[in-house]
mmCIF file of C-alpha atoms and ligand atoms in Angstrom:
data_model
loop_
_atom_site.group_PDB
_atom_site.id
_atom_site.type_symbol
_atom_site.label_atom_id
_atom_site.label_comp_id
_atom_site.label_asym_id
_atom_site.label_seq_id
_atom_site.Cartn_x
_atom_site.Cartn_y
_atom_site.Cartn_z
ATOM 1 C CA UNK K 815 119.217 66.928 109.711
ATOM 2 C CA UNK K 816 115.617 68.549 110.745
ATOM 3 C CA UNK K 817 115.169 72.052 111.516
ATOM 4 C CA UNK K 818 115.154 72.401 115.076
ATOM 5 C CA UNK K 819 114.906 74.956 117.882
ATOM 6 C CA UNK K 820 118.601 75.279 120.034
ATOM 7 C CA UNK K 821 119.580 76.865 122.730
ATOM 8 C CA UNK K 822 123.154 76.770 122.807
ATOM 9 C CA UNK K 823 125.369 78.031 125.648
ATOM 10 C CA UNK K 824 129.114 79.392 124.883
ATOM 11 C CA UNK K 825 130.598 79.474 128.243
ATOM 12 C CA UNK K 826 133.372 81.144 126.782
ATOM 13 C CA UNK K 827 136.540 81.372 128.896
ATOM 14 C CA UNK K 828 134.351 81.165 132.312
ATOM 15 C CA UNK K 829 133.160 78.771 134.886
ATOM 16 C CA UNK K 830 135.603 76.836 137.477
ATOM 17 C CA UNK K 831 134.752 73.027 138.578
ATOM 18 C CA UNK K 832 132.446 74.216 141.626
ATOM 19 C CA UNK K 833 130.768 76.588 139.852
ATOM 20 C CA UNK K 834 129.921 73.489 136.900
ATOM 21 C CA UNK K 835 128.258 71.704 140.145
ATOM 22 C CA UNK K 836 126.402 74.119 141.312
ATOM 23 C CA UNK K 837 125.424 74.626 137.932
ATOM 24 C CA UNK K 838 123.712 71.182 137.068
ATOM 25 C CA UNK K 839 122.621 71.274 140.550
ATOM 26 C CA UNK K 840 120.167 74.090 139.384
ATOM 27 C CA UNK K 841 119.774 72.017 136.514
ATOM 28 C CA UNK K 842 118.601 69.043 137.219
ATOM 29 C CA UNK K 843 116.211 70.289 139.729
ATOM 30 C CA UNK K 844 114.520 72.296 136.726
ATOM 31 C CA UNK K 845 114.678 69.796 133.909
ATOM 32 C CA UNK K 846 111.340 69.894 132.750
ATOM 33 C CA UNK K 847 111.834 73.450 132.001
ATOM 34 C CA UNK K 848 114.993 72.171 129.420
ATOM 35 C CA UNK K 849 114.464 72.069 125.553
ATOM 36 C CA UNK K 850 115.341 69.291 123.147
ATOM 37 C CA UNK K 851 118.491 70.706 122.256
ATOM 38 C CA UNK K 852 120.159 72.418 125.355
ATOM 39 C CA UNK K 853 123.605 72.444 124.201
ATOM 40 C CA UNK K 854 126.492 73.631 126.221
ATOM 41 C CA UNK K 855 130.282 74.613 124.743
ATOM 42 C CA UNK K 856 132.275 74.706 128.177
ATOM 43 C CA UNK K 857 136.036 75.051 128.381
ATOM 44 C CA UNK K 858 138.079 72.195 126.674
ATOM 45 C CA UNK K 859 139.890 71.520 129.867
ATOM 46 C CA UNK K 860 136.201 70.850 131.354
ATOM 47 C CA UNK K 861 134.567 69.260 128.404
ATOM 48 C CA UNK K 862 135.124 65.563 129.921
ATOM 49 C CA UNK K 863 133.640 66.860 133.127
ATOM 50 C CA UNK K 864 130.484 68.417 131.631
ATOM 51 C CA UNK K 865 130.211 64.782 129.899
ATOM 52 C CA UNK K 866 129.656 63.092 133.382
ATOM 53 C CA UNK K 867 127.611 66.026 134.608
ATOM 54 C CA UNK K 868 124.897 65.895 131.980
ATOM 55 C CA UNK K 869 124.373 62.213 131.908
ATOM 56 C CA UNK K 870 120.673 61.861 132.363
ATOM 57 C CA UNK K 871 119.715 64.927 131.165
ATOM 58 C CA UNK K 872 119.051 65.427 127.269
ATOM 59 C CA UNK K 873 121.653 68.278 127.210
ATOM 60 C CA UNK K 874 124.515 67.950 124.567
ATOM 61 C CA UNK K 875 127.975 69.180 124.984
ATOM 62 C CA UNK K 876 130.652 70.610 122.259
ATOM 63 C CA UNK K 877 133.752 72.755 121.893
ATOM 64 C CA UNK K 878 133.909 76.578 121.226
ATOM 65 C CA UNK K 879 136.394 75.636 118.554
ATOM 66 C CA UNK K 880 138.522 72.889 116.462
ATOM 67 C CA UNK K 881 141.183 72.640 114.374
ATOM 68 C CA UNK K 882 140.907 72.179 110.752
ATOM 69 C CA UNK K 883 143.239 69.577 110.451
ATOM 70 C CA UNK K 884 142.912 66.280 111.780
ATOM 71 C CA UNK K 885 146.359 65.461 114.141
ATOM 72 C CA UNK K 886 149.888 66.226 113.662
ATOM 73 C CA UNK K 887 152.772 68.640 114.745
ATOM 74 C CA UNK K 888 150.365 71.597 115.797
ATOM 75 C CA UNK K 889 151.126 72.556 119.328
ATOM 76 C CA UNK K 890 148.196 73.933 121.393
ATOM 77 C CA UNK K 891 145.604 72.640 119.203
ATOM 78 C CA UNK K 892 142.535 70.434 119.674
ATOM 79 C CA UNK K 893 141.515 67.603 116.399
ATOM 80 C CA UNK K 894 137.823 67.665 115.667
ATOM 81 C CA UNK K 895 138.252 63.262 116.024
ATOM 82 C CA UNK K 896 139.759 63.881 119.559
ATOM 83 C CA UNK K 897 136.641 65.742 119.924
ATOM 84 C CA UNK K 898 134.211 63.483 118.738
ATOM 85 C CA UNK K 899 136.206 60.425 120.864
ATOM 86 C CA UNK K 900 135.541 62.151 124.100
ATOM 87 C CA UNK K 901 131.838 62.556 123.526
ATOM 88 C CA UNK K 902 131.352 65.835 122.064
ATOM 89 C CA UNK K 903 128.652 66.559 119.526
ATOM 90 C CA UNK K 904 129.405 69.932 118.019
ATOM 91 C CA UNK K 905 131.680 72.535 118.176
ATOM 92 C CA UNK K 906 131.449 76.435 117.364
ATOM 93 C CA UNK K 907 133.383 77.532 114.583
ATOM 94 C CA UNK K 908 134.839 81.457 113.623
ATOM 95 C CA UNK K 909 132.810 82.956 116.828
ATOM 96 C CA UNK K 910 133.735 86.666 116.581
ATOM 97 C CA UNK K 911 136.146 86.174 118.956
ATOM 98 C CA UNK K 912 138.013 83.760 117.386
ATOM 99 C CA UNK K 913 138.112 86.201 114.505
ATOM 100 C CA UNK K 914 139.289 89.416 116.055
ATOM 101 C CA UNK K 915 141.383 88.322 118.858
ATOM 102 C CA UNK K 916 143.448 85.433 116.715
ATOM 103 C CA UNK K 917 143.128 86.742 113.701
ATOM 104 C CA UNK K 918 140.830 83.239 112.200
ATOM 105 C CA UNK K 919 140.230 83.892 108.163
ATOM 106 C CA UNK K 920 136.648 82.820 106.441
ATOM 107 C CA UNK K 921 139.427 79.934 104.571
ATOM 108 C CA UNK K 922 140.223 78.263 108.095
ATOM 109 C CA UNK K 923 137.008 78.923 109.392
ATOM 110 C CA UNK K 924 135.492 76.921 105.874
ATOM 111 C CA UNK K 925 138.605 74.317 106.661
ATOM 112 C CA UNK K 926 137.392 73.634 109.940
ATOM 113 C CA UNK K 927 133.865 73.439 109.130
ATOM 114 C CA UNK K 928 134.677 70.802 106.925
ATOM 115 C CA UNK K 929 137.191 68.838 109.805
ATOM 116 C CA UNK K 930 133.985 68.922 111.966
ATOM 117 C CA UNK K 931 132.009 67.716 109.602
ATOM 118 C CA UNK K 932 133.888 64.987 108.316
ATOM 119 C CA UNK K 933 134.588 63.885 111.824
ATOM 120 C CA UNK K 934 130.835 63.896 113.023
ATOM 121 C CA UNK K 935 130.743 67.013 114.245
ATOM 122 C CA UNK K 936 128.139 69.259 114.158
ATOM 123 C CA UNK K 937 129.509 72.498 113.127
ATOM 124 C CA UNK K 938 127.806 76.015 114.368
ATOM 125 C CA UNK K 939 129.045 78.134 112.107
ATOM 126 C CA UNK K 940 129.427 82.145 113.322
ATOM 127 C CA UNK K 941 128.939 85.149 110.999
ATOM 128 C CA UNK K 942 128.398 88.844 112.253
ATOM 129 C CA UNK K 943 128.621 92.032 111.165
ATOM 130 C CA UNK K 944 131.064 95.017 113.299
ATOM 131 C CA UNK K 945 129.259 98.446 114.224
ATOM 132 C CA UNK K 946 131.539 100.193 111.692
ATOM 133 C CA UNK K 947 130.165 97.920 108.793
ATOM 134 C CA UNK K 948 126.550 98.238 110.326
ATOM 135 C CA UNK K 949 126.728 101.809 110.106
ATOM 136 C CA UNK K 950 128.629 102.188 106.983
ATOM 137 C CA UNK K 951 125.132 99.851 105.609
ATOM 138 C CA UNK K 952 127.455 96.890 105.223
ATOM 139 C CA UNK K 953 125.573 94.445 107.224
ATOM 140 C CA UNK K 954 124.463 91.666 104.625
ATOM 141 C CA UNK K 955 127.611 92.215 102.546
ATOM 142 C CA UNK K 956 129.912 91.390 105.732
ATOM 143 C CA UNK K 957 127.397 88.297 106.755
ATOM 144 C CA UNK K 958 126.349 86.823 103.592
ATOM 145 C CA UNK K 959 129.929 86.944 102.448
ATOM 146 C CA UNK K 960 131.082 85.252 105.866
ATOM 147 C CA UNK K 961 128.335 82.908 105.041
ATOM 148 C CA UNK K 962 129.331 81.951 101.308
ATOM 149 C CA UNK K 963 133.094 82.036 102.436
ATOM 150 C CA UNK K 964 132.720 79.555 105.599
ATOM 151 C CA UNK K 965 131.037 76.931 103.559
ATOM 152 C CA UNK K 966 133.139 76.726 100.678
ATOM 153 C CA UNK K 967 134.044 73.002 100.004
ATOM 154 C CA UNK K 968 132.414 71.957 102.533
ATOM 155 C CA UNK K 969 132.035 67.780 101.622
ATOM 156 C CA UNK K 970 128.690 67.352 99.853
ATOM 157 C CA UNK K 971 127.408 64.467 101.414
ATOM 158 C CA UNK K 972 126.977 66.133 104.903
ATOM 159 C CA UNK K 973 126.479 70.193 103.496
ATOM 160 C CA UNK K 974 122.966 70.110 105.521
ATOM 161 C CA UNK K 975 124.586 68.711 109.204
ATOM 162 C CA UNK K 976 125.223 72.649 109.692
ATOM 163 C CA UNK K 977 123.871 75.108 111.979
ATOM 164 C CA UNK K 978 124.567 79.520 111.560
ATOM 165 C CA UNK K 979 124.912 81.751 114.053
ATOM 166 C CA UNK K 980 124.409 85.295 113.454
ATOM 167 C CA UNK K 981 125.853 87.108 116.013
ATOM 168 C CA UNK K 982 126.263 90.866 115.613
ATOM 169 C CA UNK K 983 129.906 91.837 117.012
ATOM 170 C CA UNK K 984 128.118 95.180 118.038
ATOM 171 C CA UNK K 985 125.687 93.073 120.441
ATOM 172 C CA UNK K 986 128.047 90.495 121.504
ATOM 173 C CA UNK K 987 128.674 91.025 125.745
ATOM 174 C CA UNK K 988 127.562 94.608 125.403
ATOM 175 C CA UNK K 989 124.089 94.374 126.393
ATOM 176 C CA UNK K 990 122.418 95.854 123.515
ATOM 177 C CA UNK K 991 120.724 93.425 121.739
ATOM 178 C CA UNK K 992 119.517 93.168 117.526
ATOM 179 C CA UNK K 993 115.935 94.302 117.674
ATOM 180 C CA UNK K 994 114.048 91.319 116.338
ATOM 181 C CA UNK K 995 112.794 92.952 113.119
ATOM 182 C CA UNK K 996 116.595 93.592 112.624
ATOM 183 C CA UNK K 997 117.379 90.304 113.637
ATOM 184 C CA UNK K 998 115.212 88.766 111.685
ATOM 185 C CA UNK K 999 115.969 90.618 108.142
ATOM 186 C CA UNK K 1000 119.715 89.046 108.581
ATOM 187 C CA UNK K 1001 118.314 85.964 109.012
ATOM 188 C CA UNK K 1002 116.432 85.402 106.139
ATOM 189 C CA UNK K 1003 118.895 86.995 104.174
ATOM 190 C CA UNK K 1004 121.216 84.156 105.026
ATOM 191 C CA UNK K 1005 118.991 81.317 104.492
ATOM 192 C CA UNK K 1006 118.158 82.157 101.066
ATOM 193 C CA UNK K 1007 122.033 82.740 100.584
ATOM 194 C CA UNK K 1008 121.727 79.119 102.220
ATOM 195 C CA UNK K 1009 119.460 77.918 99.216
ATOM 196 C CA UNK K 1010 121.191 79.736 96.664
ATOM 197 C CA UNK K 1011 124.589 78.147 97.391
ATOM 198 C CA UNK K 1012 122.647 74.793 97.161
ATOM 199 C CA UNK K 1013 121.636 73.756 100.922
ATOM 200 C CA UNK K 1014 118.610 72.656 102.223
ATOM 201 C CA UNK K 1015 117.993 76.389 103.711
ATOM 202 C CA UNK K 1016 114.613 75.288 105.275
ATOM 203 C CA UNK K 1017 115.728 72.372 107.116
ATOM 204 C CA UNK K 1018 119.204 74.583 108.502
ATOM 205 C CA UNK K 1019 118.632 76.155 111.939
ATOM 206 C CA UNK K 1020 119.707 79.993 112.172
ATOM 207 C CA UNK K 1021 120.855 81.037 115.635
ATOM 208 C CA UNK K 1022 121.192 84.265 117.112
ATOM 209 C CA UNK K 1023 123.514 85.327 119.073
ATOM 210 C CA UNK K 1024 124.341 88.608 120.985
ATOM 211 C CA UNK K 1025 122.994 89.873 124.224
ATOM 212 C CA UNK K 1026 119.979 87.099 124.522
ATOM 213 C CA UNK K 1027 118.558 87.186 128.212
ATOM 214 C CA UNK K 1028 115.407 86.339 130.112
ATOM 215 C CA UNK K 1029 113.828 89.168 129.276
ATOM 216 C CA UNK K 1030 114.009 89.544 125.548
ATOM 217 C CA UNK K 1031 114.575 85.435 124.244
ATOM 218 C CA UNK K 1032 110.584 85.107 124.006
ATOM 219 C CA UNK K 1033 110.507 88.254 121.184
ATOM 220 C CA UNK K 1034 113.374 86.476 118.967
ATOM 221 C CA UNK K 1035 112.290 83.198 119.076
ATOM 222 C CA UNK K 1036 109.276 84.621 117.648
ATOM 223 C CA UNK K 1037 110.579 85.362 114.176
ATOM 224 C CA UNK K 1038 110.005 82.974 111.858
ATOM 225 C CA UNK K 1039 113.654 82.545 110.841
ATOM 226 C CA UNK K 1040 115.364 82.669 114.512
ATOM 227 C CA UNK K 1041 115.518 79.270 115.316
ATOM 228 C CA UNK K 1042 116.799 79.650 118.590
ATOM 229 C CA UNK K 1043 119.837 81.417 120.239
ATOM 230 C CA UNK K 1044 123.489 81.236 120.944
ATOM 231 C CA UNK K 1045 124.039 83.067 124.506
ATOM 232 C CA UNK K 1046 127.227 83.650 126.389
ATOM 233 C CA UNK K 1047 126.729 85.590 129.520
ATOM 234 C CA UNK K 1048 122.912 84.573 130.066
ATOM 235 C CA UNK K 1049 123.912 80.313 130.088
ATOM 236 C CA UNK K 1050 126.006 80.861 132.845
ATOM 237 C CA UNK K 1051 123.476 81.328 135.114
ATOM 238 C CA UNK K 1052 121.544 78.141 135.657
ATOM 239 C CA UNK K 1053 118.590 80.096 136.448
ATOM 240 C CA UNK K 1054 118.437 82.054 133.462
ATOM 241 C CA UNK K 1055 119.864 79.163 131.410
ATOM 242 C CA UNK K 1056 116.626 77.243 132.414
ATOM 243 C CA UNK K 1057 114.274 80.323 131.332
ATOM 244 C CA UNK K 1058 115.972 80.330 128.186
ATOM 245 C CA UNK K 1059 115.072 76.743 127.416
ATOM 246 C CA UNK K 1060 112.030 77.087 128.226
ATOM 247 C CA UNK K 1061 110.887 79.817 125.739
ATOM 248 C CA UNK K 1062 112.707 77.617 123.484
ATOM 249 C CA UNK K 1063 110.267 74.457 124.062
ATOM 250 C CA UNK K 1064 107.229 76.127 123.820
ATOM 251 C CA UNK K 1065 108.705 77.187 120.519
ATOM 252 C CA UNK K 1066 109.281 73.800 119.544
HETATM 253 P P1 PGA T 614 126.587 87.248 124.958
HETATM 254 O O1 PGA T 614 127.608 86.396 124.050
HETATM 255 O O2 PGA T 614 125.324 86.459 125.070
HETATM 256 O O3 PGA T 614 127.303 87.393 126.288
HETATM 257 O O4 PGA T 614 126.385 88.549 124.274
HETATM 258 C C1 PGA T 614 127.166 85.700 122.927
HETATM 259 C C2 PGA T 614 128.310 84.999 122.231
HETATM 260 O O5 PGA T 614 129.414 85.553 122.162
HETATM 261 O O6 PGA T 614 128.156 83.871 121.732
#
């Protein structure tokens, strides 16, 4: 896999069925104005409906989290080759929230990266430091160990089909947003962990995540390691969605 520019929306646990029409609506009236790679994670419960709403359009749809193991007894869960049989093409794994609100370890979040793989999926694979470690002068301890941690065993072969997104917890939904030198420092950081732990770290795309909006996208994607962004409240807005892929393609 190439280096590439992303813009990635995480719809999170938002969006009803007339709101995903309106959506595309917006969308494919503004489709020049889409990137490459416009991926959207919707709800699992809407994934086959985003399927049929993006045919035509380049954008690619995935799943804002898998299970590591591949189908059995596990009640509630989704298998990364039920994924990849309905169409998806990635899926996020360890987001923050997946972390703090049920409790996902850096061993299952490495596990699942390695279902996903294994089963074609791209994985996107989130790291991000809290305030308290920020402050405390924690930050590249916290991500480059999430980093080094999430990738472990991960099946040789396929160690380069991955993407990182650094999303700082502190900037996650709350409006305040990584200043891009910040930003930036992180992300190298993590792609020479990258090459150190033996993976093509030049041809891996680095995401950010946290906060990204209209207004201050064109400033990140400006750093020569941000290599796009992952946005939650900003992609559900087709509008703003559509300005977002557009800084990203005249990055590209
Ligand atoms: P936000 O969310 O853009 O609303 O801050 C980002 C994310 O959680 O992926």
């Amino acid at each position: 896999m190439t280096r590439r520019i992303l813009m990635v929306g995480n719809w999170k646990m938002n969006q009803s069925l007339g709101d995903i029409r309106s959506f595309f609506e917006t969308i494919k009236i503004g489709q020049r104005e889409l990137c490459k790679n416009a991926w959207i994670a919707p709800q699992l419960i809407h994934l086959q409906a985003l399927l049929e709403s993006v045919a035509g359009t380049e954008i690619k749809i995935g799943a804002q989290n898998c299970s590591e193991h591949q189908s059995g007894a596990f009640t509630g869960e989704t298998s990364p080759a039920a994924l990849k049989d309905l169409g998806a093409h990635f899926t996020l794994i360890g987001h923050s929230e997946r972390r703090s609100l049920y409790g996902e370890t850096c061993a299952q979040v490495a596990a699942k990266t390695k279902a996903a793989l294994e089963n074609g999926l791209t994985p996107i694979v989130c790291v991000g430091e809290t305030l308290a470690e920020r402050e405390a002068g924690q930050t590249l301890n916290v991500v480059l160990g999430q980093v080094q941690r999430g990738l472990q065993g991960i099946p040789e072969d396929k160690k380069n089909n991955i993407i990182i997104a650094y999303e700082p917890v502190w900037a996650i939904g709350t409006g305040k947003v990584a200043g891009p030198a910040e930003a930036q420092e992180v992300h190298a950081a993590i792609r020479a962990t990258l090459a150190q732990i033996g993976l093509m770290a030049s041809e891996i795309s680095i995401l950010y995540g946290g906060s990204v909006k209209p207004d201050n996208v064109a400033s990140l994607l400006e750093c020569p390691d941000i290599d796009g962004g992952l946005v939650g409240g900003a992609s559900l807005k087709a509008s703003d969605y559509l300005v977002l892929c557009k800084a990203a393609k005249e990055r590209e």
